[in-house]
Amino acid sequence: MNRFMEQFMKSGYKLTRPRRLLLERLEDLDRPFTAEELYEMMNREGIGRATVFRTLKLLLDIGILVRVHLEEGCQHYQLAAGLPGEDHHHDRIICRFCGKITDLDECPMRNDVAAIAKRSGYRLQGHHLDLYGICSRCDADNQKSH
Amino acid sequence: MNRFMEQFMKSGYKLTRPRRLLLERLEDLDRPFTAEELYEMMNREGIGRATVFRTLKLLLDIGILVRVHLEEGCQHYQLAAGLPGEDHHHDRIICRFCGKITDLDECPMRNDVAAIAKRSGYRLQGHHLDLYGICSRCDADNQKSH
DNA sequence: ACAAAAATGATACTTTGTATCAATTGGAGG
DNA sequence: CCTCCAATTGATACAAAGTATCATTTTTGT
Ligand SMILES: [Mn+2]
Ligand SMILES: [Mn+2]
Ligand SMILES: [Zn+2]
Ligand SMILES: [Zn+2]
């Protein structure tokens, strides 16, 4: 009964065997993953295709997962950072080598974003920022292997 | 022989009938579109499925089109803003109502992005920013219709 | 006009995701 | 603990999105 299961129960849905197994796997996944990757894992334990896709949709809805759009290849998922229901702010920095994603705790936007937006004629509602770079681990690895 | 066709020729590929027709349609498309939408348009003129998908890939490669990841539903395409080969900077503001995308001419990042990134242990390479809001046209329309 | 190379479109296929539905199961209430 | 029923499941068939193949056509340099 990990933190995901508790959060899941609160949502009112039944905590079934397939869902429990899936939520267990999530513990380990520290990288974005595709539906197909998850399906292959779960299918080894007998979980059906439809169930995996249905559950993914549920977890998005509940807020346990968020969709991630990487530079190439969309339709990835990852654990939602921070607490659900909170301000939906997901500025982040992504390693171009290994795909690791770290959420920024500070928003690096200038104060005059709103002004810039207004000049373009839009009423601003929100934003999403992705920084790209190389994480320290990959950076170190690449130094060595050269 | 519009600006796209000239740019296309320079790339060294043959300017064939299907490609010419497709590049003509692009003139009009001021919104992001899916491959399927484009296929349906072109198919009315006898262009085959494979050709449309192949040509899309070509145009991405040449830099006439860029891929756009919208909040919901990825895999859209739109005309590349600015000149190709230039700094790959595509910060933009997107209308949540009609999908209109306007590129920002100014980058609203604070000067200390690099510092924030460094604190997270990454070596920063670039970024991508999406602002979200309501465009002036949709804003006005919504006022009226209420 | 000719030939070679590039491109096309029909077709079949793969991949990714969804609808259907009979069978199963979790868990609320007795 | 047992019962019951709505919720859920997985098999299957299907739909949508994209790719490989290949015989035929088109483009372009000469
Ligand atoms: Mn921010
Ligand atoms: Mn910028
Ligand atoms: Zn990395
Ligand atoms: Zn709009």
Short mmCIF file of C-alpha atoms (C1' of nucleotides) and ligand atoms in Angstrom, two decimals:
data_model
loop_
_atom_site.label_atom_id
_atom_site.label_comp_id
_atom_site.label_asym_id
_atom_site.label_seq_id
_atom_site.Cartn_x
_atom_site.Cartn_y
_atom_site.Cartn_z
CA MET A 1 0.00 0.00 0.00
CA ASN A 2 2.28 2.76 -1.27
CA ARG A 3 1.53 6.46 -1.57
CA PHE A 4 0.03 6.00 -5.05
CA MET A 5 -2.42 3.40 -3.83
CA GLU A 6 -3.59 5.68 -1.05
CA GLN A 7 -4.06 8.53 -3.49
CA PHE A 8 -5.85 6.17 -5.84
CA MET A 9 -8.27 4.93 -3.15
CA LYS A 10 -9.24 8.49 -2.23
CA SER A 11 -10.39 8.97 -5.81
CA GLY A 12 -13.15 6.44 -5.24
CA TYR A 13 -12.11 3.88 -7.84
CA LYS A 14 -11.76 0.24 -6.93
CA LEU A 15 -8.24 -0.89 -6.08
CA THR A 16 -8.12 -4.04 -8.17
CA ARG A 17 -5.30 -6.51 -8.73
CA PRO A 18 -4.23 -5.08 -12.10
CA ARG A 19 -4.28 -1.57 -10.73
CA ARG A 20 -2.32 -2.57 -7.65
CA LEU A 21 0.36 -4.27 -9.77
CA LEU A 22 0.57 -1.26 -12.04
CA LEU A 23 0.91 1.18 -9.16
CA GLU A 24 3.69 -0.98 -7.75
CA ARG A 25 5.65 -0.76 -10.98
CA LEU A 26 5.28 3.02 -10.98
CA GLU A 27 7.43 3.21 -7.86
CA ASP A 28 10.48 2.23 -9.89
CA LEU A 29 9.88 4.24 -13.05
CA ASP A 30 11.96 7.37 -12.58
CA ARG A 31 11.97 8.16 -16.31
CA PRO A 32 9.21 9.03 -18.71
CA PHE A 33 7.73 5.92 -20.30
CA THR A 34 5.38 5.16 -23.15
CA ALA A 35 2.09 3.32 -22.87
CA GLU A 36 3.62 0.49 -24.87
CA GLU A 37 6.56 0.11 -22.51
CA LEU A 38 4.21 -0.08 -19.57
CA TYR A 39 1.99 -2.52 -21.43
CA GLU A 40 4.88 -4.88 -22.07
CA MET A 41 5.81 -4.86 -18.39
CA MET A 42 2.27 -5.45 -17.21
CA ASN A 43 1.45 -8.00 -19.86
CA ARG A 44 4.11 -10.32 -18.45
CA GLU A 45 1.87 -10.46 -15.39
CA GLY A 46 -1.20 -11.16 -17.46
CA ILE A 47 -2.65 -7.66 -17.58
CA GLY A 48 -4.50 -6.94 -20.81
CA ARG A 49 -3.85 -4.20 -23.30
CA ALA A 50 -7.14 -2.39 -22.79
CA THR A 51 -6.70 -2.37 -19.04
CA VAL A 52 -3.29 -0.74 -19.22
CA PHE A 53 -4.52 2.01 -21.52
CA ARG A 54 -7.67 2.53 -19.45
CA THR A 55 -5.65 2.74 -16.25
CA LEU A 56 -3.21 5.21 -17.75
CA LYS A 57 -6.13 7.47 -18.56
CA LEU A 58 -7.43 7.10 -15.01
CA LEU A 59 -4.08 7.98 -13.49
CA LEU A 60 -3.82 11.08 -15.65
CA ASP A 61 -7.27 12.09 -14.52
CA ILE A 62 -6.54 11.51 -10.85
CA GLY A 63 -3.26 13.35 -11.22
CA ILE A 64 -0.86 10.55 -10.34
CA LEU A 65 0.64 10.77 -13.82
CA VAL A 66 1.20 13.61 -16.22
CA ARG A 67 1.78 13.49 -19.93
CA VAL A 68 5.21 14.54 -21.10
CA HIS A 69 6.01 15.83 -24.54
CA LEU A 70 9.64 15.31 -25.28
CA GLU A 71 11.44 17.06 -28.13
CA GLU A 72 11.10 13.97 -30.26
CA GLY A 73 8.38 11.44 -29.66
CA CYS A 74 5.40 12.53 -27.70
CA GLN A 75 2.99 10.43 -25.72
CA HIS A 76 5.20 9.72 -22.77
CA TYR A 77 4.05 9.60 -19.18
CA GLN A 78 5.74 10.26 -15.90
CA LEU A 79 4.90 10.58 -12.24
CA ALA A 80 3.32 13.89 -11.42
CA ALA A 81 5.74 16.04 -9.49
CA GLY A 82 4.67 17.60 -6.24
CA LEU A 83 1.23 17.22 -4.80
CA PRO A 84 -1.78 16.93 -7.05
CA GLY A 85 -4.32 19.71 -7.11
CA GLU A 86 -1.59 22.22 -6.52
CA ASP A 87 -0.64 24.96 -8.92
CA HIS A 88 -0.09 23.20 -12.22
CA HIS A 89 3.37 24.60 -12.66
CA HIS A 90 5.71 22.18 -14.34
CA ASP A 91 8.72 24.10 -15.60
CA ARG A 92 11.48 21.56 -15.88
CA ILE A 93 14.90 20.72 -17.20
CA ILE A 94 15.45 17.68 -19.38
CA CYS A 95 18.62 15.76 -20.12
CA ARG A 96 19.05 15.32 -23.84
CA PHE A 97 21.19 12.28 -23.26
CA CYS A 98 19.33 10.07 -20.78
CA GLY A 99 15.93 11.74 -20.69
CA LYS A 100 16.04 12.48 -16.98
CA ILE A 101 13.59 15.20 -16.01
CA THR A 102 14.00 17.47 -13.02
CA ASP A 103 11.37 19.97 -12.05
CA LEU A 104 12.52 23.50 -11.37
CA ASP A 105 11.58 24.85 -7.99
CA GLU A 106 11.89 28.40 -9.21
CA CYS A 107 10.22 29.96 -12.24
CA PRO A 108 12.86 31.63 -14.41
CA MET A 109 10.46 33.97 -16.21
CA ARG A 110 11.00 37.69 -16.21
CA ASN A 111 8.37 39.74 -14.46
CA ASP A 112 7.34 41.35 -17.70
CA VAL A 113 6.16 38.13 -19.40
CA ALA A 114 2.64 39.45 -19.15
CA ALA A 115 3.64 42.65 -20.92
CA ILE A 116 5.34 40.71 -23.70
CA ALA A 117 2.27 38.54 -24.11
CA LYS A 118 -0.06 41.50 -24.12
CA ARG A 119 1.93 43.17 -26.85
CA SER A 120 1.14 40.13 -28.97
CA GLY A 121 -2.56 40.71 -28.30
CA TYR A 122 -3.20 37.73 -26.06
CA ARG A 123 -4.69 37.59 -22.61
CA LEU A 124 -2.13 35.44 -20.78
CA GLN A 125 -3.29 32.46 -18.75
CA GLY A 126 -0.24 30.32 -18.13
CA HIS A 127 2.95 28.94 -19.50
CA HIS A 128 5.09 25.90 -19.84
CA LEU A 129 8.86 25.98 -19.94
CA ASP A 130 11.30 23.23 -20.86
CA LEU A 131 15.00 23.77 -20.43
CA TYR A 132 17.32 21.36 -22.22
CA GLY A 133 20.80 20.31 -21.29
CA ILE A 134 23.00 17.50 -20.07
CA CYS A 135 22.60 16.18 -16.56
CA SER A 136 25.65 15.95 -14.31
CA ARG A 137 25.74 12.15 -14.45
CA CYS A 138 25.72 12.00 -18.26
CA ASP A 139 28.18 14.87 -18.41
CA ALA A 140 30.61 12.97 -16.20
CA ASP A 141 30.09 9.69 -18.08
CA ASN A 142 30.81 11.37 -21.38
CA GLN A 143 34.05 12.90 -20.06
CA LYS A 144 35.28 9.49 -18.94
CA SER A 145 34.35 7.48 -22.03
CA HIS A 146 36.38 9.89 -24.14
CA MET B 1 6.43 29.47 -57.61
CA ASN B 2 5.98 30.75 -54.06
CA ARG B 3 8.60 31.23 -51.39
CA PHE B 4 8.27 27.62 -50.22
CA MET B 5 8.90 26.24 -53.67
CA GLU B 6 12.06 28.30 -53.99
CA GLN B 7 13.27 27.13 -50.61
CA PHE B 8 12.38 23.57 -51.59
CA MET B 9 14.32 23.71 -54.86
CA LYS B 10 17.43 24.94 -53.08
CA SER B 11 17.34 21.73 -51.05
CA GLY B 12 18.06 19.74 -54.20
CA TYR B 13 14.91 17.62 -54.21
CA LYS B 14 12.79 17.40 -57.33
CA LEU B 15 9.87 19.75 -57.48
CA THR B 16 7.17 17.32 -58.56
CA ARG B 17 3.45 17.84 -59.10
CA PRO B 18 2.40 16.40 -55.72
CA ARG B 19 4.99 18.48 -53.95
CA ARG B 20 3.99 21.62 -55.81
CA LEU B 21 0.32 21.12 -54.94
CA LEU B 22 1.18 20.52 -51.34
CA LEU B 23 3.37 23.60 -51.08
CA GLU B 24 0.52 25.63 -52.59
CA ARG B 25 -1.87 24.47 -49.87
CA LEU B 26 0.65 25.41 -47.22
CA GLU B 27 0.25 29.07 -48.17
CA ASP B 28 -3.25 29.09 -46.70
CA LEU B 29 -2.68 27.02 -43.58
CA ASP B 30 -2.19 29.59 -40.85
CA ARG B 31 -2.97 27.09 -38.10
CA PRO B 32 -1.25 23.93 -36.96
CA PHE B 33 -2.56 20.90 -38.82
CA THR B 34 -2.26 17.16 -38.50
CA ALA B 35 -0.86 14.83 -41.13
CA GLU B 36 -4.32 13.38 -41.55
CA GLU B 37 -5.90 16.76 -42.23
CA LEU B 38 -3.31 17.47 -44.87
CA TYR B 39 -3.76 14.01 -46.33
CA GLU B 40 -7.49 14.53 -46.74
CA MET B 41 -6.93 17.81 -48.56
CA MET B 42 -4.29 16.37 -50.87
CA ASN B 43 -6.10 13.12 -51.48
CA ARG B 44 -8.95 15.02 -53.14
CA GLU B 45 -6.37 15.92 -55.77
CA GLY B 46 -5.23 12.34 -56.13
CA ILE B 47 -2.14 12.47 -53.92
CA GLY B 48 -1.46 9.21 -52.12
CA ARG B 49 -1.15 8.63 -48.39
CA ALA B 50 2.50 7.58 -48.48
CA THR B 51 3.47 10.63 -50.51
CA VAL B 52 1.89 13.03 -48.05
CA PHE B 53 3.66 11.46 -45.10
CA ARG B 54 6.94 11.28 -46.98
CA THR B 55 6.68 14.90 -48.02
CA LEU B 56 5.86 16.03 -44.49
CA LYS B 57 9.05 14.40 -43.31
CA LEU B 58 10.98 16.12 -46.10
CA LEU B 59 9.57 19.52 -45.22
CA LEU B 60 10.50 19.05 -41.58
CA ASP B 61 13.99 18.12 -42.64
CA ILE B 62 14.36 21.08 -44.97
CA GLY B 63 12.95 23.37 -42.30
CA ILE B 64 9.83 24.57 -44.08
CA LEU B 65 7.70 22.97 -41.39
CA VAL B 66 8.18 22.43 -37.70
CA ARG B 67 6.45 20.01 -35.42
CA VAL B 68 4.18 21.54 -32.82
CA HIS B 69 3.23 19.89 -29.57
CA LEU B 70 -0.03 21.29 -28.32
CA GLU B 71 -1.24 20.80 -24.76
CA GLU B 72 -3.59 18.06 -25.89
CA GLY B 73 -2.97 16.10 -29.04
CA CYS B 74 0.51 16.15 -30.36
CA GLN B 75 1.76 15.54 -33.85
CA HIS B 76 0.70 18.78 -35.40
CA TYR B 77 2.71 20.69 -37.98
CA GLN B 78 2.99 24.34 -38.86
CA LEU B 79 5.03 26.62 -41.04
CA ALA B 80 8.42 27.29 -39.58
CA ALA B 81 8.62 30.84 -38.30
CA GLY B 82 11.47 33.05 -39.36
CA LEU B 83 14.25 31.93 -41.61
CA PRO B 84 15.51 28.38 -41.52
CA GLY B 85 18.98 27.68 -40.24
CA GLU B 86 18.70 30.57 -37.86
CA ASP B 87 18.84 30.24 -34.10
CA HIS B 88 16.28 27.56 -33.28
CA HIS B 89 14.36 29.79 -30.93
CA HIS B 90 10.64 29.15 -30.97
CA ASP B 91 9.14 30.65 -27.87
CA ARG B 92 5.47 31.28 -28.64
CA ILE B 93 2.04 32.06 -27.33
CA ILE B 94 -0.88 29.77 -28.10
CA CYS B 95 -4.59 30.54 -28.03
CA ARG B 96 -6.39 27.92 -25.98
CA PHE B 97 -9.59 28.62 -27.84
CA CYS B 98 -8.71 28.61 -31.54
CA GLY B 99 -5.20 27.20 -31.49
CA LYS B 100 -3.61 30.20 -33.14
CA ILE B 101 0.12 30.33 -32.52
CA THR B 102 2.17 33.52 -32.52
CA ASP B 103 5.90 33.48 -32.14
CA LEU B 104 7.36 35.81 -29.56
CA ASP B 105 9.98 38.20 -30.82
CA GLU B 106 11.42 38.64 -27.37
CA CYS B 107 12.60 35.90 -25.02
CA PRO B 108 10.99 36.39 -21.63
CA MET B 109 13.56 34.43 -19.67
CA ARG B 110 15.33 36.04 -16.77
CA ASN B 111 19.05 36.41 -17.11
CA ASP B 112 19.69 33.95 -14.32
CA VAL B 113 18.12 30.93 -16.03
CA ALA B 114 21.59 29.53 -16.35
CA ALA B 115 22.11 29.86 -12.62
CA ILE B 116 18.86 28.09 -11.83
CA ALA B 117 19.73 25.34 -14.27
CA LYS B 118 23.20 24.96 -12.81
CA ARG B 119 21.78 24.59 -9.33
CA SER B 120 19.89 21.57 -10.65
CA GLY B 121 23.19 20.11 -11.83
CA TYR B 122 22.59 20.38 -15.56
CA ARG B 123 24.71 21.97 -18.24
CA LEU B 124 22.15 24.12 -20.03
CA GLN B 125 21.89 23.94 -23.81
CA GLY B 126 18.58 25.54 -24.76
CA HIS B 127 14.96 25.97 -23.89
CA HIS B 128 11.46 25.97 -25.23
CA LEU B 129 8.71 28.17 -23.86
CA ASP B 130 4.97 28.05 -24.51
CA LEU B 131 2.74 30.76 -23.17
CA TYR B 132 -0.99 30.03 -23.08
CA GLY B 133 -3.85 32.47 -23.27
CA ILE B 134 -6.73 33.76 -25.33
CA CYS B 135 -6.07 35.65 -28.55
CA SER B 136 -7.69 39.04 -29.06
CA ARG B 137 -10.09 37.74 -31.70
CA CYS B 138 -11.41 34.88 -29.54
CA ASP B 139 -11.53 37.19 -26.54
CA ALA B 140 -13.72 39.64 -28.44
CA ASP B 141 -15.93 36.90 -29.87
CA ASN B 142 -16.52 35.45 -26.43
CA GLN B 143 -17.51 38.83 -25.02
CA LYS B 144 -20.10 39.30 -27.75
CA SER B 145 -21.63 35.83 -27.67
CA HIS B 146 -22.30 36.23 -23.97
"C1'" DA C 1 13.95 13.10 -77.45
"C1'" DC C 2 16.34 9.78 -74.30
"C1'" DA C 3 17.95 7.51 -70.26
"C1'" DA C 4 18.83 7.29 -65.39
"C1'" DA C 5 17.45 8.47 -61.14
"C1'" DA C 6 13.99 9.99 -58.23
"C1'" DA C 7 9.44 9.96 -56.97
"C1'" DT C 8 4.73 8.16 -57.00
"C1'" DG C 9 0.55 5.61 -55.58
"C1'" DA C 10 -1.62 1.13 -54.71
"C1'" DT C 11 -1.35 -2.21 -51.56
"C1'" DA C 12 -0.31 -4.72 -47.70
"C1'" DC C 13 1.40 -4.39 -43.32
"C1'" DT C 14 2.73 -2.69 -38.47
"C1'" DT C 15 1.81 -0.02 -34.57
"C1'" DT C 16 -0.99 2.28 -31.46
"C1'" DG C 17 -5.14 2.80 -29.39
"C1'" DT C 18 -10.47 1.98 -28.76
"C1'" DA C 19 -15.25 -0.42 -28.67
"C1'" DT C 20 -17.69 -4.44 -27.34
"C1'" DC C 21 -19.14 -7.84 -24.35
"C1'" DA C 22 -19.35 -12.10 -21.64
"C1'" DA C 23 -16.99 -13.41 -17.46
"C1'" DT C 24 -14.87 -11.98 -13.10
"C1'" DT C 25 -14.12 -9.48 -8.88
"C1'" DG C 26 -13.90 -5.92 -5.11
"C1'" DG C 27 -16.02 -4.29 -1.36
"C1'" DA C 28 -20.37 -2.29 0.87
"C1'" DG C 29 -23.87 -3.90 3.60
"C1'" DG C 30 -26.24 -7.59 6.04
"C1'" DC D 1 -17.96 -14.31 6.75
"C1'" DC D 2 -21.37 -14.22 2.89
"C1'" DT D 3 -24.06 -12.18 -0.79
"C1'" DC D 4 -24.83 -9.28 -4.47
"C1'" DC D 5 -24.15 -5.96 -8.01
"C1'" DA D 6 -21.82 -2.36 -10.12
"C1'" DA D 7 -17.30 -1.82 -11.58
"C1'" DT D 8 -13.71 -3.89 -13.87
"C1'" DT D 9 -11.40 -7.18 -16.67
"C1'" DG D 10 -9.31 -9.48 -20.82
"C1'" DA D 11 -10.22 -11.51 -25.41
"C1'" DT D 12 -11.45 -10.14 -29.58
"C1'" DA D 13 -12.41 -7.42 -33.19
"C1'" DC D 14 -11.90 -3.07 -34.95
"C1'" DA D 15 -10.18 1.78 -36.16
"C1'" DA D 16 -6.56 5.10 -36.81
"C1'" DA D 17 -1.95 6.42 -37.78
"C1'" DG D 18 2.02 5.57 -40.10
"C1'" DT D 19 5.61 2.62 -42.93
"C1'" DA D 20 7.65 -0.89 -46.35
"C1'" DT D 21 7.40 -2.70 -50.92
"C1'" DC D 22 7.42 -2.43 -55.64
"C1'" DA D 23 5.82 -1.93 -60.41
"C1'" DT D 24 4.89 2.30 -62.91
"C1'" DT D 25 5.40 7.21 -63.84
"C1'" DT D 26 7.68 11.64 -63.76
"C1'" DT D 27 11.51 14.80 -63.61
"C1'" DT D 28 15.61 16.53 -65.22
"C1'" DG D 29 20.28 16.62 -67.34
"C1'" DT D 30 22.14 15.76 -71.68
MN MN E 1 7.31 29.06 -14.91
MN MN E 2 13.29 31.99 -25.11
ZN ZN E 3 21.32 12.55 -18.35
ZN ZN E 4 -7.95 32.39 -30.54
#
